[in-house]
Amino acid sequence: EIVLTQSPGTLSLSPGERATLSCRASQSVSSSYLAWYQQKPGQAPRLLIYGASSRATGIPDRFSGSGSGTDFTLTISRLEPEDFAVYYCQQYGSSPLLTFGGGTKVEIK
Amino acid sequence: EVQLVESGGGLVQPGRSLRLSCAASGFTFDDYAMHWVRQAPGKGLEWVSGISWNSGTTGYADSVKGRFTISRDNAKNSLYLQMSSLRPEDMALYYCAKGNKLGITGSYFDCWGQGTLVTVSS
């Protein structure tokens, strides 16, 4: 089973600042099958990024994903008020187990 | 518009069974794998189970293997999760999620329902 470790656990930033979230895998994620989701309180998760760097439909271009192998990054170039939420990475290349990271909370400083 | 609506959650005693349902609409249901993902109160996301478009392939997290059974009825555009021998640690919000392709391998989740809450307590 591939274990995903997200860091930091909490990121305290101000609107307009840049956010950099890390997701590290215990072994290589095949074909960059890595996705990122955003979850706000009381809501279901929403897909942001798939294939490590492709934005899902309707996702603003301030969200970007990068990385390969075992190290992946989600960057939010300029935080908007609605971006304060919890972010999860997920690998989907290891069958049949699909695993999530523990999440990073982006909170208002 | 893609919609996933879960139902069937509730309070159940440890050791008992419960069946969750997910009604899908707004897309061609039998073109996609489907999944269940859960979230314990205040915790992160955990993939529970997935099923391919034709039910030919299923997968389970180790934590539920042998106790939970996923199934689908393409004629009814519905996904199910039969949960047995429930434990307190199974208590969570259970989300139905649509995969992006036919099979469960290489499948991320591009649409989620709002979840149904399962409480396991005596």
mmCIF file of C-alpha atoms in Angstrom:
data_model
loop_
_atom_site.group_PDB
_atom_site.id
_atom_site.type_symbol
_atom_site.label_atom_id
_atom_site.label_comp_id
_atom_site.label_asym_id
_atom_site.label_seq_id
_atom_site.Cartn_x
_atom_site.Cartn_y
_atom_site.Cartn_z
ATOM 1 C CA GLU A 1 0.000 0.000 0.000
ATOM 2 C CA ILE A 2 1.280 3.447 -0.935
ATOM 3 C CA VAL A 3 1.255 5.818 2.045
ATOM 4 C CA LEU A 4 0.861 9.535 1.310
ATOM 5 C CA THR A 5 2.247 12.058 3.783
ATOM 6 C CA GLN A 6 1.059 15.641 3.488
ATOM 7 C CA SER A 7 2.865 18.615 4.957
ATOM 8 C CA PRO A 8 2.474 20.886 6.683
ATOM 9 C CA GLY A 9 -0.532 19.812 8.696
ATOM 10 C CA THR A 10 -1.705 23.408 8.925
ATOM 11 C CA LEU A 11 -0.687 26.415 6.849
ATOM 12 C CA SER A 12 -1.517 29.876 8.216
ATOM 13 C CA LEU A 13 -1.513 32.508 5.501
ATOM 14 C CA SER A 14 -3.184 35.765 4.543
ATOM 15 C CA PRO A 15 -5.347 36.382 1.480
ATOM 16 C CA GLY A 16 -3.175 37.221 -1.505
ATOM 17 C CA GLU A 17 -0.273 35.089 -0.313
ATOM 18 C CA ARG A 18 1.075 32.015 -2.068
ATOM 19 C CA ALA A 19 0.368 28.578 -0.627
ATOM 20 C CA THR A 20 2.606 25.576 -1.242
ATOM 21 C CA LEU A 21 1.335 22.181 -0.109
ATOM 22 C CA SER A 22 3.405 19.008 -0.223
ATOM 23 C CA CYS A 23 2.413 15.378 -0.724
ATOM 24 C CA ARG A 24 5.085 12.697 -0.436
ATOM 25 C CA ALA A 25 4.493 9.052 -1.350
ATOM 26 C CA SER A 26 6.136 6.040 0.283
ATOM 27 C CA GLN A 27 6.836 4.621 -3.193
ATOM 28 C CA SER A 28 6.651 5.901 -6.706
ATOM 29 C CA VAL A 29 3.176 6.801 -7.952
ATOM 30 C CA SER A 30 2.765 5.215 -11.345
ATOM 31 C CA SER A 31 1.976 7.409 -14.339
ATOM 32 C CA SER A 32 1.676 10.435 -12.042
ATOM 33 C CA TYR A 33 -1.732 9.173 -10.946
ATOM 34 C CA LEU A 34 -2.001 11.811 -8.252
ATOM 35 C CA ALA A 35 -5.057 13.971 -7.559
ATOM 36 C CA TRP A 36 -5.793 16.873 -5.251
ATOM 37 C CA TYR A 37 -9.141 17.666 -3.626
ATOM 38 C CA GLN A 38 -10.448 20.649 -1.701
ATOM 39 C CA GLN A 39 -12.909 20.249 1.153
ATOM 40 C CA LYS A 40 -14.705 23.079 2.934
ATOM 41 C CA PRO A 41 -16.529 22.595 6.256
ATOM 42 C CA GLY A 42 -19.822 20.760 5.830
ATOM 43 C CA GLN A 43 -19.195 20.083 2.147
ATOM 44 C CA ALA A 44 -18.140 17.135 0.061
ATOM 45 C CA PRO A 45 -14.636 17.148 -1.410
ATOM 46 C CA ARG A 46 -14.144 18.734 -4.818
ATOM 47 C CA LEU A 47 -11.635 17.583 -7.424
ATOM 48 C CA LEU A 48 -9.012 20.235 -8.193
ATOM 49 C CA ILE A 49 -6.138 18.464 -9.956
ATOM 50 C CA TYR A 50 -5.662 15.057 -11.596
ATOM 51 C CA GLY A 51 -2.701 13.475 -13.310
ATOM 52 C CA ALA A 52 -0.504 15.510 -10.946
ATOM 53 C CA SER A 53 -0.878 18.714 -12.976
ATOM 54 C CA SER A 54 -4.148 18.847 -14.938
ATOM 55 C CA ARG A 55 -6.828 21.176 -13.601
ATOM 56 C CA ALA A 56 -10.338 19.794 -13.331
ATOM 57 C CA THR A 57 -13.190 21.511 -15.109
ATOM 58 C CA GLY A 58 -13.980 24.948 -13.694
ATOM 59 C CA ILE A 59 -10.942 25.161 -11.426
ATOM 60 C CA PRO A 60 -9.285 28.613 -11.472
ATOM 61 C CA ASP A 61 -5.768 28.849 -12.857
ATOM 62 C CA ARG A 62 -4.399 30.075 -9.531
ATOM 63 C CA PHE A 63 -4.396 26.372 -8.604
ATOM 64 C CA SER A 64 -1.540 24.355 -10.061
ATOM 65 C CA GLY A 65 -0.087 20.931 -9.445
ATOM 66 C CA SER A 66 3.382 19.606 -10.094
ATOM 67 C CA GLY A 67 5.680 16.715 -9.317
ATOM 68 C CA SER A 68 6.303 13.100 -10.186
ATOM 69 C CA GLY A 69 7.556 9.888 -8.649
ATOM 70 C CA THR A 70 7.227 10.356 -4.913
ATOM 71 C CA ASP A 71 7.061 14.149 -4.509
ATOM 72 C CA PHE A 72 4.092 16.276 -5.487
ATOM 73 C CA THR A 73 3.072 19.865 -4.841
ATOM 74 C CA LEU A 74 -0.151 21.846 -4.968
ATOM 75 C CA THR A 75 0.378 25.591 -5.334
ATOM 76 C CA ILE A 76 -2.235 28.295 -4.901
ATOM 77 C CA SER A 77 -0.639 31.373 -6.417
ATOM 78 C CA ARG A 78 -2.719 34.028 -4.627
ATOM 79 C CA LEU A 79 -5.088 32.945 -1.906
ATOM 80 C CA GLU A 80 -8.666 34.083 -2.241
ATOM 81 C CA PRO A 81 -11.009 34.064 0.795
ATOM 82 C CA GLU A 82 -12.828 31.013 -0.589
ATOM 83 C CA ASP A 83 -9.575 29.003 -0.774
ATOM 84 C CA PHE A 84 -9.277 28.537 2.963
ATOM 85 C CA ALA A 85 -10.105 24.871 3.355
ATOM 86 C CA VAL A 86 -8.584 21.420 3.797
ATOM 87 C CA TYR A 87 -6.691 19.900 0.876
ATOM 88 C CA TYR A 88 -6.122 16.195 0.294
ATOM 89 C CA CYS A 89 -3.892 14.398 -2.139
ATOM 90 C CA GLN A 90 -4.831 10.957 -3.444
ATOM 91 C CA GLN A 91 -2.972 8.366 -5.461
ATOM 92 C CA TYR A 92 -4.950 6.213 -7.845
ATOM 93 C CA GLY A 93 -2.254 4.228 -9.602
ATOM 94 C CA SER A 94 -1.961 1.393 -7.107
ATOM 95 C CA SER A 95 -4.643 -1.167 -7.696
ATOM 96 C CA PRO A 96 -6.825 -2.043 -5.958
ATOM 97 C CA LEU A 97 -6.006 0.318 -3.125
ATOM 98 C CA LEU A 98 -6.637 4.012 -3.645
ATOM 99 C CA THR A 99 -5.155 6.045 -0.815
ATOM 100 C CA PHE A 100 -5.446 9.583 0.501
ATOM 101 C CA GLY A 101 -3.016 11.729 2.388
ATOM 102 C CA GLY A 102 -3.921 13.021 5.821
ATOM 103 C CA GLY A 103 -4.747 16.516 4.584
ATOM 104 C CA THR A 104 -3.395 20.052 4.924
ATOM 105 C CA LYS A 105 -5.572 22.747 6.426
ATOM 106 C CA VAL A 106 -5.056 26.210 4.954
ATOM 107 C CA GLU A 107 -6.268 28.719 7.497
ATOM 108 C CA ILE A 108 -6.452 32.482 7.647
ATOM 109 C CA LYS A 109 -3.567 34.041 9.511
ATOM 110 C CA GLU B 1 -25.872 18.080 -14.106
ATOM 111 C CA VAL B 2 -24.244 15.111 -12.388
ATOM 112 C CA GLN B 3 -25.968 14.213 -9.138
ATOM 113 C CA LEU B 4 -25.189 11.552 -6.572
ATOM 114 C CA VAL B 5 -27.591 11.109 -3.682
ATOM 115 C CA GLU B 6 -26.735 8.732 -0.872
ATOM 116 C CA SER B 7 -29.228 7.178 1.525
ATOM 117 C CA GLY B 8 -29.493 4.399 4.061
ATOM 118 C CA GLY B 9 -27.341 5.743 6.858
ATOM 119 C CA GLY B 10 -28.425 5.746 10.458
ATOM 120 C CA LEU B 11 -27.783 4.431 13.942
ATOM 121 C CA VAL B 12 -26.850 0.768 14.143
ATOM 122 C CA GLN B 13 -25.540 -1.423 16.934
ATOM 123 C CA PRO B 14 -22.075 -2.977 16.736
ATOM 124 C CA GLY B 15 -22.163 -6.304 14.939
ATOM 125 C CA ARG B 16 -25.273 -5.455 12.927
ATOM 126 C CA SER B 17 -25.679 -4.737 9.226
ATOM 127 C CA LEU B 18 -26.660 -1.762 7.123
ATOM 128 C CA ARG B 19 -27.085 -1.171 3.394
ATOM 129 C CA LEU B 20 -26.214 2.143 1.791
ATOM 130 C CA SER B 21 -27.542 3.269 -1.569
ATOM 131 C CA CYS B 22 -26.458 5.919 -4.037
ATOM 132 C CA ALA B 23 -28.795 7.180 -6.775
ATOM 133 C CA ALA B 24 -26.980 8.629 -9.772
ATOM 134 C CA SER B 25 -28.260 10.951 -12.450
ATOM 135 C CA GLY B 26 -26.999 13.349 -15.089
ATOM 136 C CA PHE B 27 -24.484 10.989 -16.718
ATOM 137 C CA THR B 28 -24.321 7.575 -18.360
ATOM 138 C CA PHE B 29 -23.975 5.494 -15.220
ATOM 139 C CA ASP B 30 -22.653 2.320 -16.827
ATOM 140 C CA ASP B 31 -19.761 4.180 -18.470
ATOM 141 C CA TYR B 32 -17.983 4.719 -15.182
ATOM 142 C CA ALA B 33 -16.568 2.996 -12.147
ATOM 143 C CA MET B 34 -18.089 4.014 -8.835
ATOM 144 C CA HIS B 35 -16.655 4.218 -5.335
ATOM 145 C CA TRP B 36 -17.443 4.656 -1.663
ATOM 146 C CA VAL B 37 -15.248 6.960 0.411
ATOM 147 C CA ARG B 38 -15.762 7.606 4.106
ATOM 148 C CA GLN B 39 -14.787 10.281 6.591
ATOM 149 C CA ALA B 40 -14.889 9.697 10.320
ATOM 150 C CA PRO B 41 -15.915 12.734 12.398
ATOM 151 C CA GLY B 42 -13.104 15.297 12.357
ATOM 152 C CA LYS B 43 -10.828 12.984 10.372
ATOM 153 C CA GLY B 44 -9.531 12.631 6.830
ATOM 154 C CA LEU B 45 -10.786 10.747 3.803
ATOM 155 C CA GLU B 46 -10.555 6.967 3.454
ATOM 156 C CA TRP B 47 -11.342 5.079 0.263
ATOM 157 C CA VAL B 48 -13.589 2.162 1.184
ATOM 158 C CA SER B 49 -14.460 0.320 -1.998
ATOM 159 C CA GLY B 50 -14.774 0.603 -5.752
ATOM 160 C CA ILE B 51 -16.549 -1.249 -8.549
ATOM 161 C CA SER B 52 -15.934 -1.211 -12.289
ATOM 162 C CA TRP B 53 -18.571 -0.271 -14.822
ATOM 163 C CA ASN B 54 -19.807 -3.834 -15.351
ATOM 164 C CA SER B 55 -19.228 -5.100 -11.798
ATOM 165 C CA GLY B 56 -16.400 -7.256 -13.146
ATOM 166 C CA THR B 57 -13.805 -5.801 -10.787
ATOM 167 C CA THR B 58 -14.199 -4.742 -7.198
ATOM 168 C CA GLY B 59 -11.731 -3.498 -4.631
ATOM 169 C CA TYR B 60 -11.809 -2.969 -0.893
ATOM 170 C CA ALA B 61 -9.750 -1.275 1.752
ATOM 171 C CA ASP B 62 -8.135 -3.763 4.120
ATOM 172 C CA SER B 63 -10.173 -2.281 6.974
ATOM 173 C CA VAL B 64 -13.470 -3.473 5.444
ATOM 174 C CA LYS B 65 -12.463 -6.494 3.379
ATOM 175 C CA GLY B 66 -14.639 -9.495 4.167
ATOM 176 C CA ARG B 67 -17.281 -7.364 5.900
ATOM 177 C CA PHE B 68 -18.457 -4.931 3.212
ATOM 178 C CA THR B 69 -19.755 -5.756 -0.269
ATOM 179 C CA ILE B 70 -20.095 -3.231 -3.069
ATOM 180 C CA SER B 71 -22.546 -3.727 -5.907
ATOM 181 C CA ARG B 72 -24.325 -1.771 -8.594
ATOM 182 C CA ASP B 73 -27.484 -1.996 -10.671
ATOM 183 C CA ASN B 74 -26.894 -0.245 -13.971
ATOM 184 C CA ALA B 75 -30.560 -0.568 -14.934
ATOM 185 C CA LYS B 76 -31.453 1.493 -11.873
ATOM 186 C CA ASN B 77 -28.439 3.840 -11.987
ATOM 187 C CA SER B 78 -27.684 2.826 -8.434
ATOM 188 C CA LEU B 79 -24.688 1.908 -6.317
ATOM 189 C CA TYR B 80 -24.848 -0.018 -3.066
ATOM 190 C CA LEU B 81 -22.691 -0.858 -0.080
ATOM 191 C CA GLN B 82 -23.728 -3.771 2.104
ATOM 192 C CA MET B 83 -22.018 -3.394 5.454
ATOM 193 C CA SER B 84 -21.996 -6.228 7.958
ATOM 194 C CA SER B 85 -20.322 -6.893 11.309
ATOM 195 C CA LEU B 86 -20.188 -3.151 11.851
ATOM 196 C CA ARG B 87 -17.690 -1.783 14.338
ATOM 197 C CA PRO B 88 -17.513 1.545 16.185
ATOM 198 C CA GLU B 89 -14.584 2.499 13.952
ATOM 199 C CA ASP B 90 -16.860 2.233 10.900
ATOM 200 C CA MET B 91 -18.767 5.276 12.113
ATOM 201 C CA ALA B 92 -18.364 7.930 9.442
ATOM 202 C CA LEU B 93 -19.943 9.994 6.721
ATOM 203 C CA TYR B 94 -20.050 7.747 3.664
ATOM 204 C CA TYR B 95 -19.680 9.438 0.284
ATOM 205 C CA CYS B 96 -20.587 7.980 -3.075
ATOM 206 C CA ALA B 97 -18.074 9.109 -5.702
ATOM 207 C CA LYS B 98 -17.982 8.808 -9.481
ATOM 208 C CA GLY B 99 -14.831 7.509 -11.090
ATOM 209 C CA ASN B 100 -13.446 9.081 -14.233
ATOM 210 C CA LYS B 101 -13.268 5.873 -16.258
ATOM 211 C CA LEU B 102 -14.625 2.364 -16.692
ATOM 212 C CA GLY B 103 -12.284 0.595 -14.320
ATOM 213 C CA ILE B 104 -11.269 1.232 -10.728
ATOM 214 C CA THR B 105 -7.552 1.158 -11.450
ATOM 215 C CA GLY B 106 -6.340 4.595 -12.385
ATOM 216 C CA SER B 107 -9.635 6.112 -11.306
ATOM 217 C CA TYR B 108 -9.896 9.411 -9.515
ATOM 218 C CA PHE B 109 -13.159 10.888 -8.233
ATOM 219 C CA ASP B 110 -14.620 13.676 -10.310
ATOM 220 C CA CYS B 111 -17.987 14.000 -8.592
ATOM 221 C CA TRP B 112 -19.121 13.363 -5.038
ATOM 222 C CA GLY B 113 -22.443 13.087 -3.276
ATOM 223 C CA GLN B 114 -23.178 14.867 -0.016
ATOM 224 C CA GLY B 115 -22.799 11.738 2.070
ATOM 225 C CA THR B 116 -24.878 9.637 4.447
ATOM 226 C CA LEU B 117 -23.960 9.322 8.102
ATOM 227 C CA VAL B 118 -23.458 5.928 9.693
ATOM 228 C CA THR B 119 -23.363 5.830 13.483
ATOM 229 C CA VAL B 120 -22.298 2.603 15.167
ATOM 230 C CA SER B 121 -23.154 2.566 18.829
ATOM 231 C CA SER B 122 -24.941 0.452 21.388
#
